[in-house]
Coordinates of C-alpha atoms in Angstrom, one line a residue:
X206 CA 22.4 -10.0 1.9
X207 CA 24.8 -7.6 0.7
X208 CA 25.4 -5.4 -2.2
X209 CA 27.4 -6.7 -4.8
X210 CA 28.4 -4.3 -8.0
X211 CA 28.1 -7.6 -10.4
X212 CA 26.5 -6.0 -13.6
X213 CA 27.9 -7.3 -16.6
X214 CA 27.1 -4.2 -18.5
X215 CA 28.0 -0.1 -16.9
X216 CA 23.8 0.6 -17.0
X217 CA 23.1 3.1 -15.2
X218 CA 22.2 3.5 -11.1
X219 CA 18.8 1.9 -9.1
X220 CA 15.5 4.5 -8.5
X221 CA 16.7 3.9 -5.2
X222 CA 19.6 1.7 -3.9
X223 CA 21.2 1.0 0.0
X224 CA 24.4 -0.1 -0.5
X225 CA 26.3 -2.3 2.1
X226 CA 25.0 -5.2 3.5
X227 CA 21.6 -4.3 4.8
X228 CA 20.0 -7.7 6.4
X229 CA 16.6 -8.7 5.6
X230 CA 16.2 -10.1 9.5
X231 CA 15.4 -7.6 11.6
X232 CA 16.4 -4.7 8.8
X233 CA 13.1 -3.4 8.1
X234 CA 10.6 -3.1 10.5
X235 CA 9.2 -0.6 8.0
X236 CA 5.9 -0.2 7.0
X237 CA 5.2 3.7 1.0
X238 CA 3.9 6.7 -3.7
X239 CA 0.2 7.8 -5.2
X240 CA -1.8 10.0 -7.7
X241 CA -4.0 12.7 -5.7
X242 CA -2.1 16.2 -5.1
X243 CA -2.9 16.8 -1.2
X244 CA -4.7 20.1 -0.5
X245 CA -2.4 23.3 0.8
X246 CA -2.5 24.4 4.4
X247 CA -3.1 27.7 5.8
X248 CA 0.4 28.6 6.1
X249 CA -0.7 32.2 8.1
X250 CA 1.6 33.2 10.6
X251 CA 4.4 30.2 9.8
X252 CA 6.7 32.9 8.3
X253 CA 7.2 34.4 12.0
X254 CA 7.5 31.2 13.7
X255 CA 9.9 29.9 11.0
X256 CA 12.2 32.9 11.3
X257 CA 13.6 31.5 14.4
X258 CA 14.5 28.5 13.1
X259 CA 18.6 28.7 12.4
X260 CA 18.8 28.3 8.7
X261 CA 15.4 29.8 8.4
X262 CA 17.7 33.0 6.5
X263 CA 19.1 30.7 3.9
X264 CA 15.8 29.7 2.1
X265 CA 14.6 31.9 -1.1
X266 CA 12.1 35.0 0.0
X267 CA 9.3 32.9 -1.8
X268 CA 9.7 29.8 0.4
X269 CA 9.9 32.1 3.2
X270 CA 6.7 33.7 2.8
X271 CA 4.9 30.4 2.1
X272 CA 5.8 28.8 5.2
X273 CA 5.7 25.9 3.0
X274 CA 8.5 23.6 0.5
X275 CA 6.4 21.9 -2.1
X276 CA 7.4 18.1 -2.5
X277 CA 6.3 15.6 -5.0
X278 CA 6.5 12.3 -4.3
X279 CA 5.4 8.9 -5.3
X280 CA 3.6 7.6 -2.0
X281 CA 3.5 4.3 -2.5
X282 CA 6.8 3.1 -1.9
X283 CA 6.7 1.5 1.4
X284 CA 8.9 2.2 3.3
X285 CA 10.5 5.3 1.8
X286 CA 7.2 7.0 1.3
X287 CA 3.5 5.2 2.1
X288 CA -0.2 6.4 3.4
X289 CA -0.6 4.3 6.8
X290 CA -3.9 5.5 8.5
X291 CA -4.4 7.7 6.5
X292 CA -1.0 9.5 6.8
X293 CA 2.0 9.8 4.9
X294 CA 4.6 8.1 6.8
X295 CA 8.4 6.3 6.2
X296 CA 11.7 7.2 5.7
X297 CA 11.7 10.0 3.1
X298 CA 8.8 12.0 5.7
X299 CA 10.7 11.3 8.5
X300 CA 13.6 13.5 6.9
X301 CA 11.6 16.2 5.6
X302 CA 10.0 16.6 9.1
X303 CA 13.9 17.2 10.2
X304 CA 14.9 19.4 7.2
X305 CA 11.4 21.3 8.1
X306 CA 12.7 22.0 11.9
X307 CA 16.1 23.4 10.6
X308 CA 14.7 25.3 7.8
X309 CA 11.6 26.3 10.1
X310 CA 9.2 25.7 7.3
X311 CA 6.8 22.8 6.4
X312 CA 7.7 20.2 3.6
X313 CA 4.2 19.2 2.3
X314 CA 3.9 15.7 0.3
X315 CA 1.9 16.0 -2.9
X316 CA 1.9 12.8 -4.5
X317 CA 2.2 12.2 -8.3
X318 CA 3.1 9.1 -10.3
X319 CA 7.0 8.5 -10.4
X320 CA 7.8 9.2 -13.9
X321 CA 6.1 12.5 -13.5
X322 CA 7.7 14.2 -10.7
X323 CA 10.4 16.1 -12.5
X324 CA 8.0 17.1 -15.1
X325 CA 5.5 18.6 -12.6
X326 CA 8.8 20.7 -10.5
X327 CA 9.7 22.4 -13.8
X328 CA 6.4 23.5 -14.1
X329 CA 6.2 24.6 -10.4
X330 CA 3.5 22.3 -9.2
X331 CA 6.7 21.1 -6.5
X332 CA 9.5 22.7 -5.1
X333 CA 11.6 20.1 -4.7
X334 CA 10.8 16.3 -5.7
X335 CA 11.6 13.5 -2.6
X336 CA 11.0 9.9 -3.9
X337 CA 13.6 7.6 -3.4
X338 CA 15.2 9.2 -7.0
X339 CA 18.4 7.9 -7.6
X340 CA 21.0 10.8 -8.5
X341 CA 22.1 9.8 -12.0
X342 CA 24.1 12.1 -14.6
X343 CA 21.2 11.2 -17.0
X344 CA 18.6 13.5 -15.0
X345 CA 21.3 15.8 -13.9
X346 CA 21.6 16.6 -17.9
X347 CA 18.0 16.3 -18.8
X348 CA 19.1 13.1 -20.8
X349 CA 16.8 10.3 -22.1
X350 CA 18.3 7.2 -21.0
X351 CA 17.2 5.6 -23.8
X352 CA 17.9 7.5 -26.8
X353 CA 20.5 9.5 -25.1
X354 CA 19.1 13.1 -26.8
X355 CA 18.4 15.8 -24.0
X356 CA 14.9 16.0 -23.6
X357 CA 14.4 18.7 -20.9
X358 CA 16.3 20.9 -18.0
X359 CA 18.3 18.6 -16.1
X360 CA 18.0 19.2 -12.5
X361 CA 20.8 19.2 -9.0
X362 CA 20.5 16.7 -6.5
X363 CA 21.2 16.7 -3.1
X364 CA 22.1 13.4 -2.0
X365 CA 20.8 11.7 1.3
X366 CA 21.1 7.6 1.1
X367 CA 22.8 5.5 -1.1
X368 CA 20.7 1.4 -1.9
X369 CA 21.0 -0.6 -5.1
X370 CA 18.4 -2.9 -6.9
X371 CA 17.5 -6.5 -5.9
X372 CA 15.4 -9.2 -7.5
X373 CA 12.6 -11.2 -5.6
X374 CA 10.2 -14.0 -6.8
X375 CA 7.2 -15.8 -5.2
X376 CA 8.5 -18.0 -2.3
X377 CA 9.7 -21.0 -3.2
X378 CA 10.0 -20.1 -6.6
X379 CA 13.5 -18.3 -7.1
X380 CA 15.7 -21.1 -6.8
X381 CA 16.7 -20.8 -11.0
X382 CA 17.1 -16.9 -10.6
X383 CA 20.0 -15.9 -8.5
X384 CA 21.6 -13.2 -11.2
X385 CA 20.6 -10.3 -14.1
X386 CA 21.7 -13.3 -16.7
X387 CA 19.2 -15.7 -15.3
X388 CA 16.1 -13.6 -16.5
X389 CA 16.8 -14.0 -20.2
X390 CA 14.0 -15.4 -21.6
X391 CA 11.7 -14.8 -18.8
X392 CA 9.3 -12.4 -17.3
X393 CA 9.5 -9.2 -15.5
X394 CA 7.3 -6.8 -13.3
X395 CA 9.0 -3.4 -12.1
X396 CA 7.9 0.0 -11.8
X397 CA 7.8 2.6 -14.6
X398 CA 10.9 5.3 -15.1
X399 CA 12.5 3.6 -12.1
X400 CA 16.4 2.4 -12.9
X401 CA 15.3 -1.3 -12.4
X402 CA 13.3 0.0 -15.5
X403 CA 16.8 0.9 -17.3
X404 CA 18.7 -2.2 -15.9
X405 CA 16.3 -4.6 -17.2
X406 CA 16.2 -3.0 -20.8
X407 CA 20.2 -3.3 -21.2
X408 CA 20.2 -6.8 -19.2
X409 CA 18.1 -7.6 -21.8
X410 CA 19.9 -6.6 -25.2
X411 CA 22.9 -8.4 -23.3
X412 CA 21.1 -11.5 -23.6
X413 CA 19.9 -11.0 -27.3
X414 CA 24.0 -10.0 -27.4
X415 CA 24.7 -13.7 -25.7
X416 CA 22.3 -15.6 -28.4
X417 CA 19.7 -15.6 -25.4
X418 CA 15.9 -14.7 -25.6
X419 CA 15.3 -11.4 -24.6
X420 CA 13.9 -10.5 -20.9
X421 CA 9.9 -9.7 -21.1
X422 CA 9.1 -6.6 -19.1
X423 CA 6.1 -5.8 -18.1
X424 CA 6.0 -2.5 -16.1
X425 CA 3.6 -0.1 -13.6
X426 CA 2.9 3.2 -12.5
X427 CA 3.2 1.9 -8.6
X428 CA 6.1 -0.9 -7.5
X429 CA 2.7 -2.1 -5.9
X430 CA 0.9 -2.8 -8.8
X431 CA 3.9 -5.0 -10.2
X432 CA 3.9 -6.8 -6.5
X433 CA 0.3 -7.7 -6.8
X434 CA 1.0 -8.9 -10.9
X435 CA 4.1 -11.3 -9.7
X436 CA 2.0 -12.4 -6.5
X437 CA -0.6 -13.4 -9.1
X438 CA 1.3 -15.3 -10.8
X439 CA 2.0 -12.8 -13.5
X440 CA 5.8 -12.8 -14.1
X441 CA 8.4 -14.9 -13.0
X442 CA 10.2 -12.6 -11.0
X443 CA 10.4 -8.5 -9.9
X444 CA 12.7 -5.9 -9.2
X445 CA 12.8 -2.6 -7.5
X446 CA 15.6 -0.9 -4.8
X447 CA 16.9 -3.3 -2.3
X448 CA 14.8 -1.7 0.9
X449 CA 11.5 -1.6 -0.6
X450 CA 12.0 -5.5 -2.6
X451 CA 13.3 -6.4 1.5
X452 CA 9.9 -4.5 2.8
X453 CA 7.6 -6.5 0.4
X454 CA 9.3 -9.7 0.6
X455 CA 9.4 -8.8 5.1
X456 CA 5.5 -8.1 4.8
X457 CA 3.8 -9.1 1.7
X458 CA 1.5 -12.0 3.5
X459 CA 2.9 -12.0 6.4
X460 CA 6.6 -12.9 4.8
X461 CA 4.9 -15.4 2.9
X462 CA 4.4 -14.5 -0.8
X463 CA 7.8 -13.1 -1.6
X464 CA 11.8 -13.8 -1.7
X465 CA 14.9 -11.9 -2.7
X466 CA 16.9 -13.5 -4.8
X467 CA 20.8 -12.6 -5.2
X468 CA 22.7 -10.0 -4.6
X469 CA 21.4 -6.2 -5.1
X470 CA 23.6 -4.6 -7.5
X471 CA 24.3 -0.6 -8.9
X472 CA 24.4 0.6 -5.6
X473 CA 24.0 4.8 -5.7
X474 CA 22.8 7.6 -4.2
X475 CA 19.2 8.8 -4.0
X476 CA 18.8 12.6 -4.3
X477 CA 16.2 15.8 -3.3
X478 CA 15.8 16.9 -7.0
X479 CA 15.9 20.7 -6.9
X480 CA 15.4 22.7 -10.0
X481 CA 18.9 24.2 -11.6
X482 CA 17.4 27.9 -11.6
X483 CA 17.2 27.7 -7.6
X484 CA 20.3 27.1 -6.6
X485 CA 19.3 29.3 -3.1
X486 CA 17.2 26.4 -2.1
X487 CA 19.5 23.7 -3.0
X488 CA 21.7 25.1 -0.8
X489 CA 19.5 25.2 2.6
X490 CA 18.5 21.8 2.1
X491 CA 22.3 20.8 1.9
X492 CA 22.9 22.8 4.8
X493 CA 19.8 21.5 6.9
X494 CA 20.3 17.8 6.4
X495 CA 24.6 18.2 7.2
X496 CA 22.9 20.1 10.2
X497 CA 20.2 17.1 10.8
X498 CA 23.1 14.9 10.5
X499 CA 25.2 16.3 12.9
X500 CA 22.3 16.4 15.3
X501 CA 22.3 12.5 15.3
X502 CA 18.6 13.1 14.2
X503 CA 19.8 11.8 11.0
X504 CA 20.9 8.3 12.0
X505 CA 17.7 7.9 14.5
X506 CA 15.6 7.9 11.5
X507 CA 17.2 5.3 10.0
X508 CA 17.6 3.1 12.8
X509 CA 14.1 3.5 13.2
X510 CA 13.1 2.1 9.6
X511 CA 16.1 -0.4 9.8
X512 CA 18.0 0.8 7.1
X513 CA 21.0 2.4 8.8
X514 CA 23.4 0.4 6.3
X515 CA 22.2 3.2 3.6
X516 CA 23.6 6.1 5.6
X517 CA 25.8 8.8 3.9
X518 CA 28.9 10.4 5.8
X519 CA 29.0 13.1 3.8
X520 CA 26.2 15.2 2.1
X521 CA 27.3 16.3 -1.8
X522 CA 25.4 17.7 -4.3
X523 CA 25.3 15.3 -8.3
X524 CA 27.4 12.6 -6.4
X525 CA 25.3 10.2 -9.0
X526 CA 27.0 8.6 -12.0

């Protein structure tokens, strides 16, 4: 399966997207986003330990003295972020754990529904937010994408994979949906504030636009929620970035309930959303994941979650359109 840019309208980029032609065999031996913040851990004596780490210098005096960088996340977005055993695991972990080591602090999940992640940074529940959140100029700027007016502080980005957005249907049930322009007039599940969200709300006007009925959206807090609606019988197809649709479709009754259908299209970069004002710790995550990716620790975590084809060569900061 590989990424194809074939949107007939410029909408804007995927909550998460892997460009390039990430397989569904053998891509994603994966196995998670959620609504309870976890508690804080005695940080005592971290500070002295975490001086020895080699960018330990670069973080802000704050982050220093904590011990501790302050992520929200969404952790039910197998397999960028998930609770397995009790545990926050996948892809978007795995990182932090490396960034951690660099930085010589600890990057503590909190988890918070999706569409409220940025909200809670500015008010300095998180430090940073980690959730498979595409980089787009829209939250850059603070912009609503759907009236356009600036609603808030935009934020920078530091940009660590790049995926795009794929469809999936029940099995056996996809074979009239192949393409954005094959929805009009049906139904869709997707997560709330994600950029399937977006994509389906100007795929949609394009069909009104085209004399078509309009695509009906039904959306969710969690991508799971909308999983378990379409496996219901609920809608006639979902959507959500290309890794996570491949994970359901890969495990979802035992590769039995789900297909993709397509190719996944907007392919962009997901970003660590850092607030404007603290530029200091913008910059020692940039410098600890070019240092994670020079270490080859980089690549090894995305072998290990199969989705290697997502790998950046180059770390920049608002790369997102």
């Amino acid at each position: 399966m590989t990424a194809g840019n074939t949107r007939r309208s410029a909408a804007r980029a995927p909550r998460m997207a892997a460009a390039g032609a990430i397989a569904v065999a053998g891509a994603l031996l994966l196995t998670a986003c959620g609504d309870q913040t976890e508690g804080a851990k005695d940080t005592g004596g971290k500070e002295a330990a975490g001086s020895k780490a080699p960018l330990f210098d670069k973080l802000p005096k704050e982050i220093q003295d904590a011990g501790v960088v302050k992520v929200g996340s969404d952790i039910a977005y197998p397999p960028v972020e998930f609770k397995k055993d009790g545990k926050t695991v996948g892809i978007d972990p795995d990182l932090a754990d490396a960034l951690g080591k660099e930085l010589g602090v600890e990057f503590q999940f909190n988890n918070g529904t999706f569409d409220t992640l940025l909200t809670g940074m500015r008010s300095g529940r998180y430090d940073i937010a980690m959730s498979a959140m595409t980089d787009t100029k829209d939250r850059q700027e603070g912009i609503d994408p759907e009236s356009g007016k600036k609603v808030g502080e935009g934020v920078d980005f530091v940009d660590y994979f790049t995926a795009g957005v794929s469809i999936y249907t029940k099995k056996g049930e996809g074979k009239d949906i192949k393409t954005w322009d094959d929805l009009c007039g049906k139904k869709i599940v997707l997560q709330r504030g994600t950029v399937s969200e977006d994509l389906a709300k100007d795929e949609s006007e394009e069909c009104v636009k085209d004399g078509k009925k309009k695509i009906s959206m039904e959306a969710f807090d969690q991508d799971t929620e909308a999983q378990t609606r379409l496996r219901a019988g609920g809608a006639d197809a979902g959507s959500s970035d290309f890794p996570v649709a491949a994970y359901a479709v890969k495990t979802s009754g035992g590769g039995k309930d789900f297909e993709l259908v397509g190719d996944q299209v907007e392919a962009a970069p997901y970003g660590i959303a850092v607030s404007k004002k603290n530029t200091e710790l913008r910059d020692a995550i940039k410098a600890a994941l070019e240092a994670v990716i020079d270490s080859g620790e980089y690549q090894k975590i995305l072998d290990k979650w199969g989705v290697a084809d997502g790998a950046i060569d180059k770390v920049t900061v608002n790369g997102g359109s």
